Every structure is written in C-alpha cells, then in structure tokens.
Tab-separated table of C-alpha atoms in Angstrom:
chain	number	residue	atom	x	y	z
A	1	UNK	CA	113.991	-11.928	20.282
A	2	UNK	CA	114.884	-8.673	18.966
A	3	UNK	CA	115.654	-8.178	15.470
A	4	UNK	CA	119.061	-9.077	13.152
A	5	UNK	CA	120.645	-6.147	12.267
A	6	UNK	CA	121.465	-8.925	9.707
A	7	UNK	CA	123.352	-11.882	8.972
A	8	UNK	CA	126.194	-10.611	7.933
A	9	UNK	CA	128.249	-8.870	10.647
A	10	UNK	CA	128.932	-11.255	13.990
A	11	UNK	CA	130.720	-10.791	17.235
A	12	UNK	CA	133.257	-13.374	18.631
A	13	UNK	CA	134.719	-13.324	22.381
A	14	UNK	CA	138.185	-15.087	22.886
A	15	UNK	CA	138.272	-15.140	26.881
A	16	UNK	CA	141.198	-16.363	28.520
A	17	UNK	CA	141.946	-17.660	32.467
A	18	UNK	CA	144.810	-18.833	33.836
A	19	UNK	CA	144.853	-21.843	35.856
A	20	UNK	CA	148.490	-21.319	37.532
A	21	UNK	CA	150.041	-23.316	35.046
A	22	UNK	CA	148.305	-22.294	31.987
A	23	UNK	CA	146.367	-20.700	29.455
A	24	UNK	CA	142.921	-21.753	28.772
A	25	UNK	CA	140.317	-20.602	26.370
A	26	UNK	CA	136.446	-20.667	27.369
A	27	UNK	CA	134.661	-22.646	24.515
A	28	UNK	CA	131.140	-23.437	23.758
A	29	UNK	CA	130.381	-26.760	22.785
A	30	UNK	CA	128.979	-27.237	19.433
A	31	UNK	CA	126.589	-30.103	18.693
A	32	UNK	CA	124.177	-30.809	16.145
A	33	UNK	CA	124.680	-33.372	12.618
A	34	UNK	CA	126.823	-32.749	9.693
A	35	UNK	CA	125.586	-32.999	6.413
A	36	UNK	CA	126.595	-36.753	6.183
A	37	UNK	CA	123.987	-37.055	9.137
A	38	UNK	CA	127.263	-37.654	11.596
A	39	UNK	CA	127.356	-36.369	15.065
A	40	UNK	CA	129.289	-32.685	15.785
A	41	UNK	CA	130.469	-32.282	18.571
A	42	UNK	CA	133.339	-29.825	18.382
A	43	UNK	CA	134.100	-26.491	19.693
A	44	UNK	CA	133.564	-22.981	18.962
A	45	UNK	CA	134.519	-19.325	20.362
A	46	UNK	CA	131.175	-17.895	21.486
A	47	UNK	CA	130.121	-15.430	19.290
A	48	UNK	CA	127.026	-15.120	17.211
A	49	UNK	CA	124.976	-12.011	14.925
A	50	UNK	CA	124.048	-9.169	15.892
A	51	UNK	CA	121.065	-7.149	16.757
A	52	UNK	CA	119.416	-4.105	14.932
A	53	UNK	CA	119.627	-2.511	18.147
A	54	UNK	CA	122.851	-2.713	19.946
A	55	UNK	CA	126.457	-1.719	19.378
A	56	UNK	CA	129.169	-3.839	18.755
A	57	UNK	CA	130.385	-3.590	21.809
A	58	UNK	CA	126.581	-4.553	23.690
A	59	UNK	CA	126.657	-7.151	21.414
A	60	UNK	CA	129.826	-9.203	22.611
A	61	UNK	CA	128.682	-9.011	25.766
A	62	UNK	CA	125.152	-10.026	25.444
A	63	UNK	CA	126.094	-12.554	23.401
A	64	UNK	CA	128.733	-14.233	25.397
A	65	UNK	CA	126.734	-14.181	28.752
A	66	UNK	CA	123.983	-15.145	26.845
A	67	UNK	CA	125.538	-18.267	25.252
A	68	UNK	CA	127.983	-18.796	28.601
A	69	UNK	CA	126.912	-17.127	31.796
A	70	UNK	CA	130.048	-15.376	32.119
A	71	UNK	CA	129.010	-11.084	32.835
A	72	UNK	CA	130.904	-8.427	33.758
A	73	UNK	CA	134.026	-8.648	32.705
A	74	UNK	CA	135.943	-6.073	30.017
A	75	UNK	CA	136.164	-7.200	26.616
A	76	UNK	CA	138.713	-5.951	24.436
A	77	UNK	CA	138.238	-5.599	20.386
A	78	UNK	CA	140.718	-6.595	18.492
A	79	UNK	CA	139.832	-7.070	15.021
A	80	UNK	CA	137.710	-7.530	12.501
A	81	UNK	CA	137.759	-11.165	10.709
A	82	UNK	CA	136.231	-10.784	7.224
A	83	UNK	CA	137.786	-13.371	4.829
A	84	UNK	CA	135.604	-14.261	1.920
A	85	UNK	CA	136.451	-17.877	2.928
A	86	UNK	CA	135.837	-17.734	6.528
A	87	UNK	CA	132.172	-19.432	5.612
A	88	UNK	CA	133.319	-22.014	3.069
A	89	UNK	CA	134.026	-25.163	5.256
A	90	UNK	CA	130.197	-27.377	4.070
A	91	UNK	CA	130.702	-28.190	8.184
A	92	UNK	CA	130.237	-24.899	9.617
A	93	UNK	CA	127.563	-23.907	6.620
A	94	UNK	CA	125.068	-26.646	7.370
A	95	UNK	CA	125.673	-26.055	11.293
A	96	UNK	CA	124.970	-22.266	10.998
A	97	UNK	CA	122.214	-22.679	8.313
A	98	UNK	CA	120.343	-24.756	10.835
A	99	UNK	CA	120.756	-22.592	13.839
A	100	UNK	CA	120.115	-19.091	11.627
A	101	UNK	CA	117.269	-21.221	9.946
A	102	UNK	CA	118.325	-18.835	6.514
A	103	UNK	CA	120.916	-19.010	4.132
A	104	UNK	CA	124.121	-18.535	5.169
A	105	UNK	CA	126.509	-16.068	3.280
A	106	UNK	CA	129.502	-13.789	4.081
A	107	UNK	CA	129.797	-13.037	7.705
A	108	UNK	CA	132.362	-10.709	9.174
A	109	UNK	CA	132.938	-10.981	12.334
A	110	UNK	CA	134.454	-8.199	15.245
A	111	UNK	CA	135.938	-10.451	17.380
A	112	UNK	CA	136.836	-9.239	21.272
A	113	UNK	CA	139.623	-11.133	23.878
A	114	UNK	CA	138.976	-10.728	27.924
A	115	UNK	CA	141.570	-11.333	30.382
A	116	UNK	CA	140.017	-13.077	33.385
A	117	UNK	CA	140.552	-14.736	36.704
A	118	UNK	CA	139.739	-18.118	36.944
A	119	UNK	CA	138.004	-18.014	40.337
A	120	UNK	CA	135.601	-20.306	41.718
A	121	UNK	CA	133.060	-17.750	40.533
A	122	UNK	CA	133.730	-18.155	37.334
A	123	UNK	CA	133.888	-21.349	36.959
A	124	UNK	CA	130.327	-21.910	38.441
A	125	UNK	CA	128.962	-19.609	36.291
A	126	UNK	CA	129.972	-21.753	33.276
A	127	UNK	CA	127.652	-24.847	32.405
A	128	UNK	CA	129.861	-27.470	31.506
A	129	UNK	CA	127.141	-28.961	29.454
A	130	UNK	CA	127.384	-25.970	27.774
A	131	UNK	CA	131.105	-24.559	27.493
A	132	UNK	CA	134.481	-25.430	28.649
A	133	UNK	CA	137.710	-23.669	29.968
A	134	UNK	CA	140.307	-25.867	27.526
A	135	UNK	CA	143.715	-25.302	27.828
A	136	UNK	CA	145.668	-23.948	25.229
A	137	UNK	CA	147.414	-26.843	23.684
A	138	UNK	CA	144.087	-29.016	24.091
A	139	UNK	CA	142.011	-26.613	21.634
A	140	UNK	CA	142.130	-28.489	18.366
A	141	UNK	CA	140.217	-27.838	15.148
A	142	UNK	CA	137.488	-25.292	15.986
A	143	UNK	CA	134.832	-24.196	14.148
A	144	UNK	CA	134.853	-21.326	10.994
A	145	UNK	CA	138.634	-19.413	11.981
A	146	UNK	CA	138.130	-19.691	15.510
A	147	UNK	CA	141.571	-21.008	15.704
A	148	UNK	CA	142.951	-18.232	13.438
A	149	UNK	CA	141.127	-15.763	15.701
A	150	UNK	CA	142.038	-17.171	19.015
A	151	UNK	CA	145.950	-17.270	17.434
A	152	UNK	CA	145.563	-13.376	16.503
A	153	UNK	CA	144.023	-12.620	20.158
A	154	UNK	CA	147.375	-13.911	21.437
A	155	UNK	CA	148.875	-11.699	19.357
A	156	UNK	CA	146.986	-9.153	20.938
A	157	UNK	CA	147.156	-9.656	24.093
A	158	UNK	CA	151.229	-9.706	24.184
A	159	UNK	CA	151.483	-6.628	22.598
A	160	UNK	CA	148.633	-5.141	25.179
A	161	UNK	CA	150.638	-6.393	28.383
A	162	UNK	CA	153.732	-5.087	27.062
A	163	UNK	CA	152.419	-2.070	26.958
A	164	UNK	CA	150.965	-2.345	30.110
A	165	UNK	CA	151.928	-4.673	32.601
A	166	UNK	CA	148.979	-4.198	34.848
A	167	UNK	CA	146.953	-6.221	32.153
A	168	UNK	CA	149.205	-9.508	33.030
A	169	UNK	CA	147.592	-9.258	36.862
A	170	UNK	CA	144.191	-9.666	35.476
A	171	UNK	CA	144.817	-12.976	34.901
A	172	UNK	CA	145.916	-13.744	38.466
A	173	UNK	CA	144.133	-14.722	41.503
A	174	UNK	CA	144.371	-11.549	44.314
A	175	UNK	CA	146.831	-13.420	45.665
A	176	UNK	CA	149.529	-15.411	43.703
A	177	UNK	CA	152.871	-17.047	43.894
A	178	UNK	CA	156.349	-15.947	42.455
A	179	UNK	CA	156.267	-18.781	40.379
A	180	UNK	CA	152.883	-18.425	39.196
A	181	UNK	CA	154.101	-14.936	37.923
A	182	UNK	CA	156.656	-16.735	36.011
A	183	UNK	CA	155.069	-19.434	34.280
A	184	UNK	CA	152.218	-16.832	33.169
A	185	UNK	CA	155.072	-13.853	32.165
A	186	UNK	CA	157.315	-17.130	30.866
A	187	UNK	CA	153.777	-17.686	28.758
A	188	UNK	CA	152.812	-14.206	27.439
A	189	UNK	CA	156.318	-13.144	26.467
A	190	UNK	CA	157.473	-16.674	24.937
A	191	UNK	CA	160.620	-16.647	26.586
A	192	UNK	CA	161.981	-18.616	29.841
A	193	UNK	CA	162.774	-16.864	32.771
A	194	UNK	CA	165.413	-17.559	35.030
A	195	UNK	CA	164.161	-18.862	38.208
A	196	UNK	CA	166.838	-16.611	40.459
A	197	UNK	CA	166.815	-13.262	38.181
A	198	UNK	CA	163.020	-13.238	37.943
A	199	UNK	CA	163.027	-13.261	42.297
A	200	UNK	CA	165.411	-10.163	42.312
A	201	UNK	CA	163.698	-8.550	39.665
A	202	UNK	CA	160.156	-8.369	41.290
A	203	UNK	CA	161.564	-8.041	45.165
A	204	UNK	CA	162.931	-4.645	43.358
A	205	UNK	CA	159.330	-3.760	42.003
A	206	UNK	CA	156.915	-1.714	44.135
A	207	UNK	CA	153.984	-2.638	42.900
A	208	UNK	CA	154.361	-6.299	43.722
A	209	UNK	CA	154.224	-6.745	47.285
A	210	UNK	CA	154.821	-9.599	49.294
A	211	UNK	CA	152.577	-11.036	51.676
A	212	UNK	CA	153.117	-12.287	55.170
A	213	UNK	CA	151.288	-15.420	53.720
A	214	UNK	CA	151.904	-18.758	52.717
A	215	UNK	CA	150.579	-21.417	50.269
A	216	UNK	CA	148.702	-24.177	52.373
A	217	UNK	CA	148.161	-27.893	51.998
A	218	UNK	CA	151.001	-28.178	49.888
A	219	UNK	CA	153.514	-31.188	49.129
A	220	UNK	CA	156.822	-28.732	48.609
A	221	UNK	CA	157.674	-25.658	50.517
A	222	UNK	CA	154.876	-23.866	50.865
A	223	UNK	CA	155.681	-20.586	48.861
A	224	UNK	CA	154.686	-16.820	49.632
A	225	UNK	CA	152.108	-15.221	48.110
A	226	UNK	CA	152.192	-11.354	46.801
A	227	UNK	CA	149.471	-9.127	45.640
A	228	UNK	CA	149.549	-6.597	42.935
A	229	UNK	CA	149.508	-3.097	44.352
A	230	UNK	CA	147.714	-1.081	41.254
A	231	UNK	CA	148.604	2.432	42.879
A	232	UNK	CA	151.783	2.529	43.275
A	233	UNK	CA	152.011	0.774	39.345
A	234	UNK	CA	150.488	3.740	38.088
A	235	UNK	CA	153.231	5.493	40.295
A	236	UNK	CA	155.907	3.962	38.378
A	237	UNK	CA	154.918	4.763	34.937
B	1	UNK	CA	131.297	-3.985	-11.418
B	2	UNK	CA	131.722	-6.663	-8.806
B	3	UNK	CA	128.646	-7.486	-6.855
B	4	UNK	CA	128.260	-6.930	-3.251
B	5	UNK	CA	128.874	-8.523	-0.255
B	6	UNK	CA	126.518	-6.780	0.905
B	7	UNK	CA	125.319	-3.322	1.981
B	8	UNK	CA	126.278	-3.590	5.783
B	9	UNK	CA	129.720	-3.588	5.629
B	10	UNK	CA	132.440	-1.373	4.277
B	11	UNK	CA	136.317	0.005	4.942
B	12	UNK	CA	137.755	3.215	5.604
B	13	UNK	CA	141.123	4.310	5.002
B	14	UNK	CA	142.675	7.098	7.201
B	15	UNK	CA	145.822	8.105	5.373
B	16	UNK	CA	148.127	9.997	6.968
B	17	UNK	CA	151.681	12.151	6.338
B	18	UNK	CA	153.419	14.416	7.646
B	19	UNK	CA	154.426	17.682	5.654
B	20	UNK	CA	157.226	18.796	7.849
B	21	UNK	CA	155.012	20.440	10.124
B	22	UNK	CA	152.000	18.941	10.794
B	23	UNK	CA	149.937	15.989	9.953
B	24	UNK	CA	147.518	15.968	7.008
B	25	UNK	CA	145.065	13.398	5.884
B	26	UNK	CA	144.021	12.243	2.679
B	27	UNK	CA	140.302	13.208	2.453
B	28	UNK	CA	137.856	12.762	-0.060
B	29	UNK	CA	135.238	15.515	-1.429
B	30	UNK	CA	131.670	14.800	-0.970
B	31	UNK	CA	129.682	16.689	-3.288
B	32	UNK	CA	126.007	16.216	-4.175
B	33	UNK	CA	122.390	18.137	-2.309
B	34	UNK	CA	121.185	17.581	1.040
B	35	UNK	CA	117.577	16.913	1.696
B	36	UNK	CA	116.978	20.094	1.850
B	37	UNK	CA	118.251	20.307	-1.567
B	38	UNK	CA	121.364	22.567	-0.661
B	39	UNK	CA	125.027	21.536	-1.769
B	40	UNK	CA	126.803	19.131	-0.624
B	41	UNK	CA	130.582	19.979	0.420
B	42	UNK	CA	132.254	18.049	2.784
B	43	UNK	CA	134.634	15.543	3.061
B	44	UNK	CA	135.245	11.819	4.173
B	45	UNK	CA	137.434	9.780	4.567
B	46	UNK	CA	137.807	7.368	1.587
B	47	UNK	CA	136.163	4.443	2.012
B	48	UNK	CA	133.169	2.260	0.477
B	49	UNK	CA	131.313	-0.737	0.505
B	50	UNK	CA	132.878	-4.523	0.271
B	51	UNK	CA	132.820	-6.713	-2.441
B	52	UNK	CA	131.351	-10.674	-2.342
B	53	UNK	CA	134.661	-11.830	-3.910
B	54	UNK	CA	137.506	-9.765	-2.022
B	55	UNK	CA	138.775	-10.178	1.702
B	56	UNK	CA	138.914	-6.885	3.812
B	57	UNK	CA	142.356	-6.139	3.130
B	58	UNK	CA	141.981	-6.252	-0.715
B	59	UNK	CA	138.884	-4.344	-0.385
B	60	UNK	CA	140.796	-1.302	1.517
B	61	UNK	CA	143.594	-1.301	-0.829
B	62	UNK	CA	141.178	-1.437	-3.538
B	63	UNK	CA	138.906	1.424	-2.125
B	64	UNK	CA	141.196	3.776	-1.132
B	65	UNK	CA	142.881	3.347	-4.831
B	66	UNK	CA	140.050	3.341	-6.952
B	67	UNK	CA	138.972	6.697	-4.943
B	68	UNK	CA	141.930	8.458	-4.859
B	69	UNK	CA	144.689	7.322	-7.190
B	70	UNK	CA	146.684	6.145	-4.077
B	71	UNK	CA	147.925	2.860	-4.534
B	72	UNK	CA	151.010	0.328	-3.073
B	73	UNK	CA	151.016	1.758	0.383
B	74	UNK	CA	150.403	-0.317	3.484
B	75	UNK	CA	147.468	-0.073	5.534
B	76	UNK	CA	146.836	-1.328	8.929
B	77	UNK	CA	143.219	-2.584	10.366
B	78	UNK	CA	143.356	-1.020	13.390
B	79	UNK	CA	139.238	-1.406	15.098
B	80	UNK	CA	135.367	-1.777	13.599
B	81	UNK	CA	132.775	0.840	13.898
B	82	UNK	CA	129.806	-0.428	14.478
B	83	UNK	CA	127.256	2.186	16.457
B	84	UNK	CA	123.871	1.822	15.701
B	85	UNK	CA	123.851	5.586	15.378
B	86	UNK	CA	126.836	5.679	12.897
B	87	UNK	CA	124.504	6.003	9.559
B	88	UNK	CA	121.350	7.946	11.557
B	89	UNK	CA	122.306	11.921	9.967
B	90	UNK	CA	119.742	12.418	7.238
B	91	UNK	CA	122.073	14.320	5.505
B	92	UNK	CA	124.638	11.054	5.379
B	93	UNK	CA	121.409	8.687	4.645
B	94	UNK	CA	120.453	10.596	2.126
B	95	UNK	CA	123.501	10.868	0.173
B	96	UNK	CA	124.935	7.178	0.808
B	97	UNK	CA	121.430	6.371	-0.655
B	98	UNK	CA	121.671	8.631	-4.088
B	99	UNK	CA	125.077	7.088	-4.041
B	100	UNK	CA	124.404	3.313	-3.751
B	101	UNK	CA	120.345	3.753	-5.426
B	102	UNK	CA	119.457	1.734	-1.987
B	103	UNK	CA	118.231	2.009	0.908
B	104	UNK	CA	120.960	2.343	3.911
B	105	UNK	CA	120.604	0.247	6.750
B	106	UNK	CA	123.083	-0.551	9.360
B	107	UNK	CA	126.751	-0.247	7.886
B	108	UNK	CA	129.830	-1.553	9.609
B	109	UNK	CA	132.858	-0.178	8.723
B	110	UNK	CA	136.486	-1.452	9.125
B	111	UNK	CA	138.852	1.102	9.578
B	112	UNK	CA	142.549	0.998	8.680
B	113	UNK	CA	145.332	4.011	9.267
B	114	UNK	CA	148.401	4.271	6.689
B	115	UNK	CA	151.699	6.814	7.408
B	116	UNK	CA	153.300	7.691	4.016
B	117	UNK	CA	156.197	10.114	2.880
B	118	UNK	CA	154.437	12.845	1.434
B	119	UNK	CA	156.168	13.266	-1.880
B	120	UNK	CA	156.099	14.332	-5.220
B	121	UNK	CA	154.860	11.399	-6.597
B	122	UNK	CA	152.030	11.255	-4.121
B	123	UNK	CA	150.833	14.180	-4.374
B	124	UNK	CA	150.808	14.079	-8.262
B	125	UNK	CA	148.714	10.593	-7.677
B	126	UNK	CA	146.046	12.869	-5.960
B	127	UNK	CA	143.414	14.308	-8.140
B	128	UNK	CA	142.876	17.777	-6.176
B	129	UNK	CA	139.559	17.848	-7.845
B	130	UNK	CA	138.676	14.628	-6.334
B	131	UNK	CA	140.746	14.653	-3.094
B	132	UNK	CA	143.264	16.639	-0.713
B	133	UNK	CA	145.504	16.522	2.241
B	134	UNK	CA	143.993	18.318	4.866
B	135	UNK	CA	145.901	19.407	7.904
B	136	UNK	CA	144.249	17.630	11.187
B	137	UNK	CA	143.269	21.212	12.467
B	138	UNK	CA	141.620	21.955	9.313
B	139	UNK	CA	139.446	19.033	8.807
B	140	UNK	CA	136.057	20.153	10.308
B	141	UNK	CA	133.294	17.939	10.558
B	142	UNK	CA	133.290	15.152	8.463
B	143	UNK	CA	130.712	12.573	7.278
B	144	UNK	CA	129.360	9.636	9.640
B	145	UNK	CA	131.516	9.281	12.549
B	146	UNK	CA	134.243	9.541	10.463
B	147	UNK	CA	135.775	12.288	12.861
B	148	UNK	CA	135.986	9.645	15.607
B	149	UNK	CA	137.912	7.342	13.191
B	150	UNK	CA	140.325	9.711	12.798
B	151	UNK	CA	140.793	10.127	16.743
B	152	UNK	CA	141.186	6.291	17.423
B	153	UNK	CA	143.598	5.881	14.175
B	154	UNK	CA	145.635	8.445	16.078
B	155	UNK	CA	145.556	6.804	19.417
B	156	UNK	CA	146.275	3.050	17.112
B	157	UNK	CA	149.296	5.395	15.565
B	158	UNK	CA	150.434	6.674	18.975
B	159	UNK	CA	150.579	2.969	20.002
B	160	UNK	CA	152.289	1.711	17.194
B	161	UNK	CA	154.575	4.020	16.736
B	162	UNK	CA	155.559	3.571	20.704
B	163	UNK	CA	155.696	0.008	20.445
B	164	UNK	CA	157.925	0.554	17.584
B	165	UNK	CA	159.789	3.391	16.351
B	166	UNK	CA	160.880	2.222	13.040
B	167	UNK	CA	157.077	3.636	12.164
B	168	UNK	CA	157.700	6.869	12.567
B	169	UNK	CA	159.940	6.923	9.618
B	170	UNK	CA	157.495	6.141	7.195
B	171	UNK	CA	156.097	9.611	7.556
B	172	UNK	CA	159.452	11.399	7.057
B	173	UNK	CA	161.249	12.179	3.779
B	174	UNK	CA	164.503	9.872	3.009
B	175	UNK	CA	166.381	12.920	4.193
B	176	UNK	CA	165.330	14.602	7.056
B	177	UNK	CA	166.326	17.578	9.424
B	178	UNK	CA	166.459	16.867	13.475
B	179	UNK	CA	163.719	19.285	13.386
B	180	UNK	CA	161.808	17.795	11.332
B	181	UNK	CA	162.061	14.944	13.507
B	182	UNK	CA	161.352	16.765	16.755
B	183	UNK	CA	158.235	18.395	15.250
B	184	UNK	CA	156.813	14.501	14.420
B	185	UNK	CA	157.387	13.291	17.597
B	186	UNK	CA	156.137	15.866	19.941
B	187	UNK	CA	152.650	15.319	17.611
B	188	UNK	CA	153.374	11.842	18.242
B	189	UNK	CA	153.662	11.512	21.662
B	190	UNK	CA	151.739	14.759	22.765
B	191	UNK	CA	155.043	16.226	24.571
B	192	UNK	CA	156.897	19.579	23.830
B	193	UNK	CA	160.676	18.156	23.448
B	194	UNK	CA	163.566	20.052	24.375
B	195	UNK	CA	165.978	20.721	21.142
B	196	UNK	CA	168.931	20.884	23.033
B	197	UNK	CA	168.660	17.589	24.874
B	198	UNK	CA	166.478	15.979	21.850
B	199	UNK	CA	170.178	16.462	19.545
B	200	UNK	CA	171.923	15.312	22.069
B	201	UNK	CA	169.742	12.235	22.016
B	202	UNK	CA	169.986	11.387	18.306
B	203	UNK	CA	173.254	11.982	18.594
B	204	UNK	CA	173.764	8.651	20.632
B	205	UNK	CA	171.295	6.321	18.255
B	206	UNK	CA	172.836	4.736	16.133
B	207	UNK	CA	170.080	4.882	13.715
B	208	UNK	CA	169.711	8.038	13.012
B	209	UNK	CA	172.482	8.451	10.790
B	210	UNK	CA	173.915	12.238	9.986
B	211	UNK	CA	174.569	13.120	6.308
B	212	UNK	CA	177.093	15.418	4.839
B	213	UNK	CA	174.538	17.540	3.118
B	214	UNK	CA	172.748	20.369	3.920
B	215	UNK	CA	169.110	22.198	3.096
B	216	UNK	CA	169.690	24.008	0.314
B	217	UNK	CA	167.767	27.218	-0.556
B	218	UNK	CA	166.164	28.293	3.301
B	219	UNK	CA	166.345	31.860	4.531
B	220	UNK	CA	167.945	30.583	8.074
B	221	UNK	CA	170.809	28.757	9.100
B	222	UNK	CA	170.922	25.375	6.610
B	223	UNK	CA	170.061	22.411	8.744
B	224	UNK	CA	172.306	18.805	8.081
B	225	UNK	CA	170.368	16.067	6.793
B	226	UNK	CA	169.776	12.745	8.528
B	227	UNK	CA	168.737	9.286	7.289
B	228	UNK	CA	166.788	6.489	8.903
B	229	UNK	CA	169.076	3.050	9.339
B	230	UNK	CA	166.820	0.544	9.364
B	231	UNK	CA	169.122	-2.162	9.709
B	232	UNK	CA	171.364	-0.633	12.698
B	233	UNK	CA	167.807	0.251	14.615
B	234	UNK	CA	166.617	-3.692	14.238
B	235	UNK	CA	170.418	-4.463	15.536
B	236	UNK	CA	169.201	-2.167	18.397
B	237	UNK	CA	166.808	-3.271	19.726
C-alpha cells in the first residue's frame, strides 16, 4: 500500500444515477461494532485518506473504484468539508480508528459529485455486498456529514446544470422519454413542470431530437424516445 | 497561540476589487533569504495554516485578518489545492519552514475569493508595509501555486457573478459611473462592450438606478452617477 500523505486530509465521492424516476446516491455499506460492541451496519459516501503520492483529484478516483468498482467516469470537486466537529460522533471515531488502526483526529475532507448513467454496466460493476444505489429519500443517517455533504452536492449540481444544460443528459440513458426529461428537470430545478408546456418547449429545442422509436413492453402508450444531440447544443449557446 | 490542526492543511484568501479600472488583489509581502541566502521579495496571497479549534471558514476570516488588517468582508470557498507538487520549490520549502520552525510536508490549502469596494477605509486597514493591492497584470510570480489560485478564483468569480449579477456590485463604489460599470464587466465576462448599446441597456434595468449628481473635479465631460437597487434587481429576477 503506498504511503498516507496523512490522516488528516480525505476525499469523498457523492455519485448520482437516475433510475427514470429518481435520484439515487451510490453508498458503501459500513459494517463493523460500535463501541457498545453493537452491530453497524449503516452507510457511508465512499471516500477515504489520501496518499503521499497522488493528487486530489487521483485520489477520488482511486479511491472510489477502489472501494466500489465504479471507473471512468468525471468527478466534479465541489468543496472542501473541514468542520472541527465533523469527527466528534464516538460512532464514526471508533469505526475509523479501527479501519486507520491510529488515532483518529481532524480530517478535512475534498469531497467530489459525478453525474452518471445508470446502465446495466454500472450496475454490475457495483457489489451489492459492498455498496448500494439508494434513492434519495431512502438515504437516512449516514456516517461523519455524509448527509451534509451529499445535501451541498445537490446544491452543486443545480447550479452546474443551470449553467449548463448538457450536464442534465449525463444522467440519462442514450435514449430517453419526454417524461423521463421531466421528472429528472422537475427534480434538479425543484419545481413542477407542466406536462403540455414542457412537450412544446423541447419539440422547439434542437438539440433534443426525437426518435422514430418507441418504448416496448409497456402497460400505457408506449412513448417516443429522443436523444440528446451535443453538437448542435453547443450550437445554441 | 492556538495549537494546530495540523501542518497539512491551510486557507488562502484571494481578495479582490476593482479600482475603476482594473482589478487588484490584496497580496501579502514575503520577505526573508532563499537558500541561497539572497532576499526574499515576493508576494502571496494571504493565507496560513488551520487551527485544531476553528472550522475553515473562521480560520479564513481569521487569516486573512490577522495578516492584513482586513476584517468583516465575506469570503467564498470556492475549490482545494491539493498537488503533490504544490510545496516542492526549495525556495517556498525553505521559507514555510523558517516560518513554521518545521518541517513542510504535504499542505492542502482551501482557497476562498472575496470582491470588496475599494475604499478609503480599506485601504487605510492595509498596512502598505505589510501588504498591497496589486493590479492582476502586475502580480508576477507568486509563491506556491498561488498564481493558479488566482486563475480559478477568477473563473469561480466569472461564474458567480454570471449566475448572479447582484455580485458584481460588491466591487463598485455606492456611486458609480456607466463606465465604470462597462469597464467591470468586459473584465468580467472577457468581452469588449459597445458604450452606445451598453447605455442603452442600463437604461431599461430597473436596477441600475440614475442619480442627479455628477463627478465632480475630472478634466472631461462629468459623468452622472448611478446606484445599485438591490431590492428592484431581486423583484427582477
């Protein structure tokens, strides 16, 4: 194993899919005994210290196909989490003193968000003895800040695809629904949509093109797929 | 003196305003011998080491005032530095080591970017035997990687600033000429603006709000003053 650079500065990855209906987070399962000798078995972002000899940014990558499989995919930093409290829960002390077999004391952490799409790929990648995609609303009390940090990623990642829409397409499959679209625009922007408006609006955009395809194996109307044409989005900027 | 967190981690503070014609940053003088045992005179940005009992925030505000006199402003963490070649100049090693009487290993640094008015009372605040407000195209090489901080605040600023425009005011005076105006945001956004169709555009917001007074005391054609409307540009938006 190559050497801390030392245990104080950490990287943290808050990767998010979308699963047509929504968000979900990709968590690493924590397990091990708390200091009352109960079982853990909670959740965590995957993150962890870093070497002497790589950058932040080698670091959040190493570390989160290390600890989950998932490679190649851009992550994103976001910020740095460096409360003086971020360490204090006796929980996450005795967890992290065991794992770092040292004593644990202030950690910063750079934490990272990547926008991905939850393709069959992906998902076999993932060792779900190992780590989870949870949705959103199914997250509940994580580890250290991890729910702070995932909150602040959100934060992120709507001001990010404001600025740039292409970012929102990341999350979809190649090919996705109209309604898909919504729900996930409907998600990042916190408002709803109207059904009809939202139709106009993107059969007036050229960069989303529809498809002579359909949805198959459905119970309703099957519904037509589009792709996102990344050329002519650059085009209309 | 409050002990450290530790000697890996620290903040920077680039400060910036705007002096009616350019931008200038508040830098700090480095003085001391090099190896070589030539002087030391640089600059750097203002920024040290973190404290065991302080959060980052507290520790920037705390830095950048204890350096420089600057205090009550509002800074922004805008991205973490953490190459592995960031502390690897002898000549920075050497003096970070004179200055902290230890040896320097791997330092992360938080960064976070400020826009004040450059007034009076700031510039009195300033020791110019300790500090000054460089223009950007003045600033030379600075310590560490210090220079690249500067480049992303700008690019964080740039995307601020775009994502809201209410920022942009913090760098002007109370009262401010459409020039002055035009001159910040063509640094801003990297784009010559035309002055005829630039009044013609402030003309129509309803936050920028003409004055009935005048510059006083120029040798060409006194320019009317304008004030921000903070209230009417939230209303706007």
């Amino acid at each position: 194993m190559a050497p801390l650079a030392n245990n104080h500065i950490s990287v943290d990855c808050a990767v998010f899919g979308f699963d047509g209906e929504q968000l979900r987070i990709l968590l690493l399962k924590r397990s091990g005994v708390t200091v009352a000798g109960e079982e853990l078995n909670d959740f965590k972002l995957p993150g962890s210290l870093i070497y002497q000899d790589e950058d932040l940014d080698e670091a959040a990558s190493r570390v989160l196909r290390e600890l989950t499989g998932v490679s190649d995919i851009a992550l994103t930093q976001f910020k740095a989490f460096g409360s003086k409290d971020r360490t204090s829960n006796p929980r996450d002390v005795h967890w992290l003193e065991r794992a770092q077999q040292a004593r644990v004391e202030r950690i910063v952490t750079i934490a990272y968000f990547a926008l991905v799409k939850l393709d069959k790929n992906l998902e076999r990648s993932v060792d779900p003895a190992v780590a989870e995609w949870r949705a959103l609303d199914e997250v509940g009390a994580l580890a250290f800040d991890h729910n702070l940090i995932i909150e602040e990623a959100l934060k992120a990642i709507r001001r990010e695809t404001g600025n740039d829409r292409a970012l929102v397409f990341d999350l979809l499959p190649k090919k996705f629904t109209a309604s898909q679209l919504r729900t996930l625009m409907q998600i990042l922007s916190g408002k709803q949509l109207d059904v009809r408006n939202f139709h106009k609006k993107i059969s007036q955009l050229p960069y989303i093109v529809p498809l002579d395809e359909r949805q198959q194996g459905v119970a309703h109307r099957a519904a037509r797929y589009y792709r996102f044409d990344r050329k002519a989005y650059s085009g209309s900027r």
